[in-house]
PDB file of C-alpha atoms in Angstrom:
ATOM      1  CA  LYS A1471     -85.251  -0.616  15.833  1.00 88.00           C
ATOM      2  CA  GLN A1472     -82.165   0.625  17.540  1.00 92.00           C
ATOM      3  CA  GLU A1473     -78.850   0.229  15.150  1.00 95.00           C
ATOM      4  CA  VAL A1474     -75.315   0.773  16.376  1.00 97.00           C
ATOM      5  CA  THR A1475     -72.608   1.290  14.003  1.00 97.00           C
ATOM      6  CA  GLN A1476     -68.928   1.554  14.659  1.00 97.00           C
ATOM      7  CA  ILE A1477     -66.225   3.045  12.533  1.00 92.00           C
ATOM      8  CA  PRO A1478     -63.478   2.182  11.439  1.00 92.00           C
ATOM      9  CA  ALA A1479     -64.078  -1.714  11.360  1.00 95.00           C
ATOM     10  CA  ALA A1480     -60.350  -2.194  11.719  1.00 96.00           C
ATOM     11  CA  LEU A1481     -57.377   0.095  12.850  1.00 95.00           C
ATOM     12  CA  SER A1482     -53.694  -0.449  13.220  1.00 97.00           C
ATOM     13  CA  VAL A1483     -51.594   2.221  14.868  1.00 96.00           C
ATOM     14  CA  PRO A1484     -47.821   2.255  16.047  1.00 97.00           C
ATOM     15  CA  GLU A1485     -47.299   1.913  19.873  1.00 97.00           C
ATOM     16  CA  GLY A1486     -47.787   5.182  21.689  1.00 97.00           C
ATOM     17  CA  GLU A1487     -50.178   6.825  19.448  1.00 97.00           C
ATOM     18  CA  ASN A1488     -53.398   8.543  20.638  1.00 97.00           C
ATOM     19  CA  LEU A1489     -56.376   7.209  18.820  1.00 95.00           C
ATOM     20  CA  VAL A1490     -60.330   7.427  18.543  1.00 96.00           C
ATOM     21  CA  LEU A1491     -62.919   4.929  18.103  1.00 97.00           C
ATOM     22  CA  ASN A1492     -66.257   6.104  16.958  1.00 97.00           C
ATOM     23  CA  CYS A1493     -69.582   4.830  17.624  1.00 98.00           C
ATOM     24  CA  SER A1494     -73.227   5.940  16.506  1.00 98.00           C
ATOM     25  CA  PHE A1495     -76.570   4.901  17.276  1.00 97.00           C
ATOM     26  CA  THR A1496     -80.106   5.702  15.483  1.00 96.00           C
ATOM     27  CA  ASP A1497     -82.312   5.927  18.483  1.00 93.00           C
ATOM     28  CA  SER A1498     -81.271   8.546  21.241  1.00 92.00           C
ATOM     29  CA  ALA A1499     -83.923   7.193  23.905  1.00 91.00           C
ATOM     30  CA  ILE A1500     -81.039   5.340  25.598  1.00 92.00           C
ATOM     31  CA  TYR A1501     -80.633   4.360  29.410  1.00 90.00           C
ATOM     32  CA  ASN A1502     -76.812   4.127  29.126  1.00 91.00           C
ATOM     33  CA  LEU A1503     -74.030   3.351  26.672  1.00 94.00           C
ATOM     34  CA  GLN A1504     -71.291   0.968  27.373  1.00 94.00           C
ATOM     35  CA  TRP A1505     -67.915   0.186  25.643  1.00 97.00           C
ATOM     36  CA  PHE A1506     -66.434  -3.558  26.022  1.00 96.00           C
ATOM     37  CA  ARG A1507     -63.257  -4.918  25.122  1.00 97.00           C
ATOM     38  CA  GLN A1508     -63.195  -8.545  23.492  1.00 95.00           C
ATOM     39  CA  ASP A1509     -59.982 -10.506  23.034  1.00 93.00           C
ATOM     40  CA  PRO A1510     -60.065 -13.222  20.359  1.00 86.00           C
ATOM     41  CA  GLY A1511     -62.574 -16.144  21.264  1.00 78.00           C
ATOM     42  CA  LYS A1512     -63.165 -14.656  24.600  1.00 82.00           C
ATOM     43  CA  GLY A1513     -66.124 -12.776  26.301  1.00 86.00           C
ATOM     44  CA  LEU A1514     -66.452  -9.308  26.779  1.00 92.00           C
ATOM     45  CA  THR A1515     -64.865  -7.087  29.378  1.00 93.00           C
ATOM     46  CA  SER A1516     -66.660  -3.895  30.472  1.00 92.00           C
ATOM     47  CA  LEU A1517     -64.357  -0.899  30.090  1.00 96.00           C
ATOM     48  CA  LEU A1518     -66.763   2.253  30.515  1.00 95.00           C
ATOM     49  CA  LEU A1519     -70.245   2.747  31.298  1.00 93.00           C
ATOM     50  CA  ILE A1520     -71.795   6.218  30.503  1.00 94.00           C
ATOM     51  CA  GLN A1521     -75.279   7.169  31.624  1.00 91.00           C
ATOM     52  CA  SER A1522     -77.752   8.902  29.348  1.00 91.00           C
ATOM     53  CA  SER A1523     -77.319  11.925  31.737  1.00 92.00           C
ATOM     54  CA  GLN A1524     -73.511  12.113  31.459  1.00 94.00           C
ATOM     55  CA  ARG A1525     -71.147  13.546  28.983  1.00 95.00           C
ATOM     56  CA  GLU A1526     -68.036  11.477  29.531  1.00 95.00           C
ATOM     57  CA  GLN A1527     -66.418   8.791  31.725  1.00 96.00           C
ATOM     58  CA  THR A1528     -62.762   8.129  32.275  1.00 96.00           C
ATOM     59  CA  SER A1529     -60.683   5.262  33.445  1.00 96.00           C
ATOM     60  CA  GLY A1530     -56.841   5.417  33.254  1.00 97.00           C
ATOM     61  CA  ARG A1531     -55.942   5.866  29.740  1.00 98.00           C
ATOM     62  CA  LEU A1532     -59.225   5.472  28.485  1.00 98.00           C
ATOM     63  CA  ASN A1533     -61.883   8.314  27.860  1.00 98.00           C
ATOM     64  CA  ALA A1534     -65.322   7.813  26.581  1.00 97.00           C
ATOM     65  CA  SER A1535     -67.727  10.652  25.537  1.00 97.00           C
ATOM     66  CA  LEU A1536     -71.396  10.722  24.940  1.00 97.00           C
ATOM     67  CA  ASP A1537     -73.478  13.010  22.650  1.00 96.00           C
ATOM     68  CA  LYS A1538     -76.883  11.563  23.110  1.00 93.00           C
ATOM     69  CA  SER A1539     -78.811  14.207  20.852  1.00 92.00           C
ATOM     70  CA  SER A1540     -76.545  13.523  17.870  1.00 95.00           C
ATOM     71  CA  GLY A1541     -76.554   9.787  18.691  1.00 96.00           C
ATOM     72  CA  ARG A1542     -72.622   9.471  19.000  1.00 97.00           C
ATOM     73  CA  SER A1543     -70.040   8.046  21.425  1.00 98.00           C
ATOM     74  CA  THR A1544     -66.235   8.171  21.166  1.00 97.00           C
ATOM     75  CA  LEU A1545     -63.599   6.144  22.922  1.00 97.00           C
ATOM     76  CA  TYR A1546     -60.352   7.674  23.360  1.00 97.00           C
ATOM     77  CA  ILE A1547     -57.319   5.727  24.086  1.00 98.00           C
ATOM     78  CA  ALA A1548     -54.199   7.574  25.095  1.00 98.00           C
ATOM     79  CA  ALA A1549     -50.570   6.304  24.495  1.00 98.00           C
ATOM     80  CA  SER A1550     -51.524   3.082  22.979  1.00 97.00           C
ATOM     81  CA  GLN A1551     -49.849  -0.155  24.027  1.00 97.00           C
ATOM     82  CA  PRO A1552     -49.558  -3.642  22.148  1.00 96.00           C
ATOM     83  CA  GLY A1553     -51.673  -5.020  25.070  1.00 96.00           C
ATOM     84  CA  ASP A1554     -54.427  -2.733  23.916  1.00 97.00           C
ATOM     85  CA  SER A1555     -54.901  -4.639  20.767  1.00 97.00           C
ATOM     86  CA  ALA A1556     -58.254  -6.365  20.928  1.00 97.00           C
ATOM     87  CA  THR A1557     -61.969  -5.761  19.456  1.00 97.00           C
ATOM     88  CA  TYR A1558     -63.672  -2.898  21.016  1.00 98.00           C
ATOM     89  CA  LEU A1559     -67.527  -2.902  21.110  1.00 97.00           C
ATOM     90  CA  CYS A1560     -70.121  -0.373  22.123  1.00 97.00           C
ATOM     91  CA  ALA A1561     -73.543  -1.160  23.315  1.00 96.00           C
ATOM     92  CA  VAL A1562     -76.617   0.779  24.079  1.00 95.00           C
ATOM     93  CA  ARG A1563     -79.286  -0.072  26.583  1.00 91.00           C
ATOM     94  CA  GLY A1564     -82.744   1.314  25.666  1.00 86.00           C
ATOM     95  CA  LEU A1565     -85.380   2.805  27.673  1.00 81.00           C
ATOM     96  CA  GLY A1566     -88.700   1.010  28.551  1.00 67.00           C
ATOM     97  CA  GLY A1567     -88.844  -2.743  28.900  1.00 61.00           C
ATOM     98  CA  GLY A1568     -86.467  -5.553  27.987  1.00 60.00           C
ATOM     99  CA  GLY A1569     -84.526  -5.734  31.292  1.00 70.00           C
ATOM    100  CA  ASN A1570     -80.786  -4.889  30.769  1.00 76.00           C
ATOM    101  CA  LYS A1571     -80.896  -6.002  27.066  1.00 88.00           C
ATOM    102  CA  LEU A1572     -78.147  -4.544  25.226  1.00 93.00           C
ATOM    103  CA  THR A1573     -77.763  -3.603  21.429  1.00 95.00           C
ATOM    104  CA  PHE A1574     -74.095  -3.910  20.153  1.00 97.00           C
ATOM    105  CA  GLY A1575     -72.234  -2.447  17.445  1.00 97.00           C
ATOM    106  CA  THR A1576     -70.195  -4.703  15.129  1.00 95.00           C
ATOM    107  CA  GLY A1577     -67.014  -3.711  16.694  1.00 96.00           C
ATOM    108  CA  THR A1578     -63.368  -1.837  15.867  1.00 97.00           C
ATOM    109  CA  GLN A1579     -60.578  -4.271  15.659  1.00 97.00           C
ATOM    110  CA  LEU A1580     -57.602  -2.745  16.931  1.00 97.00           C
ATOM    111  CA  LYS A1581     -54.134  -3.566  16.458  1.00 97.00           C
ATOM    112  CA  VAL A1582     -51.078  -1.776  18.235  1.00 97.00           C
ATOM    113  CA  GLU A1583     -47.810  -2.657  16.595  1.00 96.00           C
ATOM    114  CA  LEU A1584     -44.282  -2.111  18.303  1.00 91.00           C
TER     115      LEU A1584
ATOM    116  CA  ASP B 498     -64.988 -15.493  43.584  1.00 59.00           C
ATOM    117  CA  ALA B 499     -65.606 -17.278  40.293  1.00 77.00           C
ATOM    118  CA  GLY B 500     -66.778 -15.242  37.434  1.00 92.00           C
ATOM    119  CA  VAL B 501     -69.486 -16.484  34.927  1.00 96.00           C
ATOM    120  CA  THR B 502     -68.580 -19.961  33.845  1.00 96.00           C
ATOM    121  CA  GLN B 503     -69.894 -21.525  30.654  1.00 97.00           C
ATOM    122  CA  SER B 504     -69.626 -25.149  29.425  1.00 96.00           C
ATOM    123  CA  PRO B 505     -68.794 -26.730  27.103  1.00 97.00           C
ATOM    124  CA  THR B 506     -66.143 -24.350  25.749  1.00 96.00           C
ATOM    125  CA  HIS B 507     -66.435 -25.792  22.125  1.00 96.00           C
ATOM    126  CA  LEU B 508     -68.762 -28.020  20.591  1.00 96.00           C
ATOM    127  CA  ILE B 509     -69.278 -29.518  17.045  1.00 98.00           C
ATOM    128  CA  LYS B 510     -72.632 -30.664  15.866  1.00 98.00           C
ATOM    129  CA  THR B 511     -74.226 -31.470  12.935  1.00 98.00           C
ATOM    130  CA  ARG B 512     -77.334 -29.917  11.096  1.00 98.00           C
ATOM    131  CA  GLY B 513     -80.394 -31.117  12.452  1.00 98.00           C
ATOM    132  CA  GLN B 514     -79.049 -32.082  15.816  1.00 98.00           C
ATOM    133  CA  GLN B 515     -80.012 -30.412  19.164  1.00 98.00           C
ATOM    134  CA  VAL B 516     -77.649 -28.661  21.490  1.00 98.00           C
ATOM    135  CA  THR B 517     -77.775 -27.669  25.279  1.00 98.00           C
ATOM    136  CA  LEU B 518     -75.215 -24.941  26.422  1.00 98.00           C
ATOM    137  CA  ARG B 519     -74.905 -24.049  30.240  1.00 98.00           C
ATOM    138  CA  CYS B 520     -74.214 -21.188  32.214  1.00 98.00           C
ATOM    139  CA  SER B 521     -73.380 -20.521  35.947  1.00 97.00           C
ATOM    140  CA  PRO B 522     -73.838 -16.870  37.016  1.00 96.00           C
ATOM    141  CA  ILE B 523     -71.874 -15.150  39.605  1.00 95.00           C
ATOM    142  CA  SER B 524     -72.626 -16.100  42.992  1.00 94.00           C
ATOM    143  CA  GLY B 525     -75.496 -13.805  44.323  1.00 92.00           C
ATOM    144  CA  HIS B 526     -76.491 -12.874  40.762  1.00 93.00           C
ATOM    145  CA  LYS B 527     -80.231 -13.753  39.892  1.00 93.00           C
ATOM    146  CA  SER B 528     -80.497 -12.702  36.224  1.00 93.00           C
ATOM    147  CA  VAL B 529     -78.864 -14.543  33.215  1.00 95.00           C
ATOM    148  CA  SER B 530     -78.815 -13.183  29.625  1.00 95.00           C
ATOM    149  CA  TRP B 531     -77.980 -15.206  26.616  1.00 97.00           C
ATOM    150  CA  TYR B 532     -76.278 -13.564  23.267  1.00 97.00           C
ATOM    151  CA  GLN B 533     -75.224 -14.936  20.111  1.00 98.00           C
ATOM    152  CA  GLN B 534     -72.172 -13.669  18.302  1.00 96.00           C
ATOM    153  CA  VAL B 535     -71.608 -14.618  14.761  1.00 95.00           C
ATOM    154  CA  LEU B 536     -67.875 -14.048  13.698  1.00 91.00           C
ATOM    155  CA  GLY B 537     -67.317 -10.624  12.673  1.00 89.00           C
ATOM    156  CA  GLN B 538     -70.427  -9.341  14.436  1.00 92.00           C
ATOM    157  CA  GLY B 539     -71.400  -7.987  17.625  1.00 93.00           C
ATOM    158  CA  PRO B 540     -73.337  -9.971  20.064  1.00 96.00           C
ATOM    159  CA  GLN B 541     -77.095 -10.470  19.422  1.00 96.00           C
ATOM    160  CA  PHE B 542     -79.444 -10.618  22.363  1.00 95.00           C
ATOM    161  CA  ILE B 543     -81.351 -13.870  22.722  1.00 96.00           C
ATOM    162  CA  PHE B 544     -83.084 -14.033  26.136  1.00 93.00           C
ATOM    163  CA  GLN B 545     -82.981 -12.591  29.418  1.00 93.00           C
ATOM    164  CA  TYR B 546     -83.966 -14.817  32.766  1.00 94.00           C
ATOM    165  CA  TYR B 547     -84.819 -13.507  36.234  1.00 91.00           C
ATOM    166  CA  GLU B 548     -85.774 -15.325  39.103  1.00 90.00           C
ATOM    167  CA  LYS B 549     -86.394 -18.284  36.791  1.00 91.00           C
ATOM    168  CA  GLU B 550     -88.710 -16.276  34.518  1.00 92.00           C
ATOM    169  CA  GLU B 551     -88.025 -14.936  31.016  1.00 92.00           C
ATOM    170  CA  ARG B 552     -87.954 -11.400  31.123  1.00 90.00           C
ATOM    171  CA  GLY B 553     -86.823 -10.433  27.525  1.00 89.00           C
ATOM    172  CA  ARG B 554     -86.514 -12.237  24.086  1.00 92.00           C
ATOM    173  CA  GLY B 555     -84.825 -11.191  21.012  1.00 92.00           C
ATOM    174  CA  ASN B 556     -85.738 -11.737  17.497  1.00 93.00           C
ATOM    175  CA  PHE B 557     -84.667 -15.435  17.257  1.00 96.00           C
ATOM    176  CA  PRO B 558     -86.945 -18.430  16.089  1.00 97.00           C
ATOM    177  CA  ASP B 559     -88.758 -20.978  18.352  1.00 96.00           C
ATOM    178  CA  ARG B 560     -85.985 -23.418  17.844  1.00 98.00           C
ATOM    179  CA  PHE B 561     -84.076 -21.429  20.627  1.00 98.00           C
ATOM    180  CA  SER B 562     -85.261 -21.821  24.176  1.00 97.00           C
ATOM    181  CA  ALA B 563     -83.805 -21.420  27.536  1.00 97.00           C
ATOM    182  CA  ARG B 564     -84.678 -21.788  31.165  1.00 97.00           C
ATOM    183  CA  GLN B 565     -83.184 -20.721  34.661  1.00 97.00           C
ATOM    184  CA  PHE B 566     -82.919 -23.316  37.590  1.00 97.00           C
ATOM    185  CA  PRO B 567     -83.726 -22.437  41.359  1.00 95.00           C
ATOM    186  CA  ASN B 568     -79.802 -22.002  41.746  1.00 95.00           C
ATOM    187  CA  TYR B 569     -80.181 -19.454  39.093  1.00 96.00           C
ATOM    188  CA  SER B 570     -77.942 -21.259  36.652  1.00 97.00           C
ATOM    189  CA  SER B 571     -79.278 -21.513  33.117  1.00 98.00           C
ATOM    190  CA  GLU B 572     -79.390 -23.499  30.036  1.00 98.00           C
ATOM    191  CA  LEU B 573     -79.707 -22.518  26.293  1.00 98.00           C
ATOM    192  CA  ASN B 574     -81.512 -25.080  24.054  1.00 98.00           C
ATOM    193  CA  VAL B 575     -81.192 -24.978  20.354  1.00 98.00           C
ATOM    194  CA  ASN B 576     -83.279 -27.479  18.211  1.00 97.00           C
ATOM    195  CA  ALA B 577     -82.741 -28.503  14.555  1.00 98.00           C
ATOM    196  CA  LEU B 578     -79.473 -26.961  14.058  1.00 98.00           C
ATOM    197  CA  LEU B 579     -78.702 -24.822  10.923  1.00 98.00           C
ATOM    198  CA  LEU B 580     -75.338 -23.985   9.646  1.00 97.00           C
ATOM    199  CA  GLY B 581     -75.991 -20.275  10.364  1.00 97.00           C
ATOM    200  CA  ASP B 582     -76.328 -21.207  14.277  1.00 98.00           C
ATOM    201  CA  SER B 583     -72.476 -21.593  14.084  1.00 98.00           C
ATOM    202  CA  ALA B 584     -71.344 -18.795  16.621  1.00 97.00           C
ATOM    203  CA  LEU B 585     -69.948 -17.896  20.069  1.00 96.00           C
ATOM    204  CA  TYR B 586     -72.833 -18.055  22.801  1.00 97.00           C
ATOM    205  CA  LEU B 587     -72.049 -15.578  25.548  1.00 97.00           C
ATOM    206  CA  CYS B 588     -73.843 -15.808  28.821  1.00 97.00           C
ATOM    207  CA  ALA B 589     -73.945 -12.630  31.011  1.00 95.00           C
ATOM    208  CA  SER B 590     -75.051 -12.310  34.550  1.00 94.00           C
ATOM    209  CA  SER B 591     -76.300  -9.407  36.686  1.00 90.00           C
ATOM    210  CA  LEU B 592     -77.248  -9.025  40.166  1.00 88.00           C
ATOM    211  CA  LEU B 593     -80.747  -7.971  39.346  1.00 79.00           C
ATOM    212  CA  GLN B 594     -83.214  -7.759  36.245  1.00 74.00           C
ATOM    213  CA  GLY B 595     -82.468  -4.147  35.623  1.00 74.00           C
ATOM    214  CA  SER B 596     -78.938  -3.984  36.716  1.00 73.00           C
ATOM    215  CA  GLU B 597     -76.384  -1.960  34.692  1.00 76.00           C
ATOM    216  CA  LYS B 598     -73.214  -4.106  35.038  1.00 82.00           C
ATOM    217  CA  LEU B 599     -73.261  -7.332  32.913  1.00 88.00           C
ATOM    218  CA  PHE B 600     -70.475  -9.600  33.615  1.00 91.00           C
ATOM    219  CA  PHE B 601     -69.821 -12.034  30.632  1.00 94.00           C
ATOM    220  CA  GLY B 602     -68.550 -15.523  30.605  1.00 95.00           C
ATOM    221  CA  SER B 603     -66.127 -16.597  28.112  1.00 94.00           C
ATOM    222  CA  GLY B 604     -68.622 -18.290  25.852  1.00 96.00           C
ATOM    223  CA  THR B 605     -69.236 -21.347  24.089  1.00 97.00           C
ATOM    224  CA  GLN B 606     -68.042 -21.843  20.499  1.00 96.00           C
ATOM    225  CA  LEU B 607     -70.586 -23.641  18.443  1.00 98.00           C
ATOM    226  CA  SER B 608     -69.791 -25.116  15.077  1.00 98.00           C
ATOM    227  CA  VAL B 609     -72.410 -26.733  13.017  1.00 98.00           C
ATOM    228  CA  LEU B 610     -71.312 -28.902  10.088  1.00 96.00           C
TER     229      LEU B 610
END
């Protein structure tokens, strides 16, 4: 059974700081890994999707890396802003059946302070 | 174009009651998935429907059921509500069964008293 863990559970940083969020998964047989953002009481917004054959993906100030063999992914946020405050979730899609079922981590709650 | 819409946004029920949550996917999307997110946890997969058929089921009791209609909208039903069913219920749509991109609605916040 796939298990996804995210560290740290919560993080508070001053504006402008670069930061790294970590995600680990127990079963390396994945199809892809995604990072999502969730604002309080809201749904999820997809940030980055990395295929199992890829090492990283970039979008603006965000960079996500994937090391499938070690079961790890990191989300790097450059020059953080107060608007980045949210919960960040990583999710993996396994190989085989189950359609597009995602297994999520518990998230990292990020607060960027002025 | 409208995104994924869910109704109602908030709902309060008492233990033992039944509830129906509704989801309309993005126009043209044929797959709908349901997730349960308990406070402080990541979403947990409940069901996926594609072309009106169940294509995946998570580890949830039979009190949870769902269906998809010809217009691809979907309903999630939960019977005999328990306090532990209190959660944010998220619906996600995708173009096809195996599509990589999922688009999530804002969810229905269910409180069971």
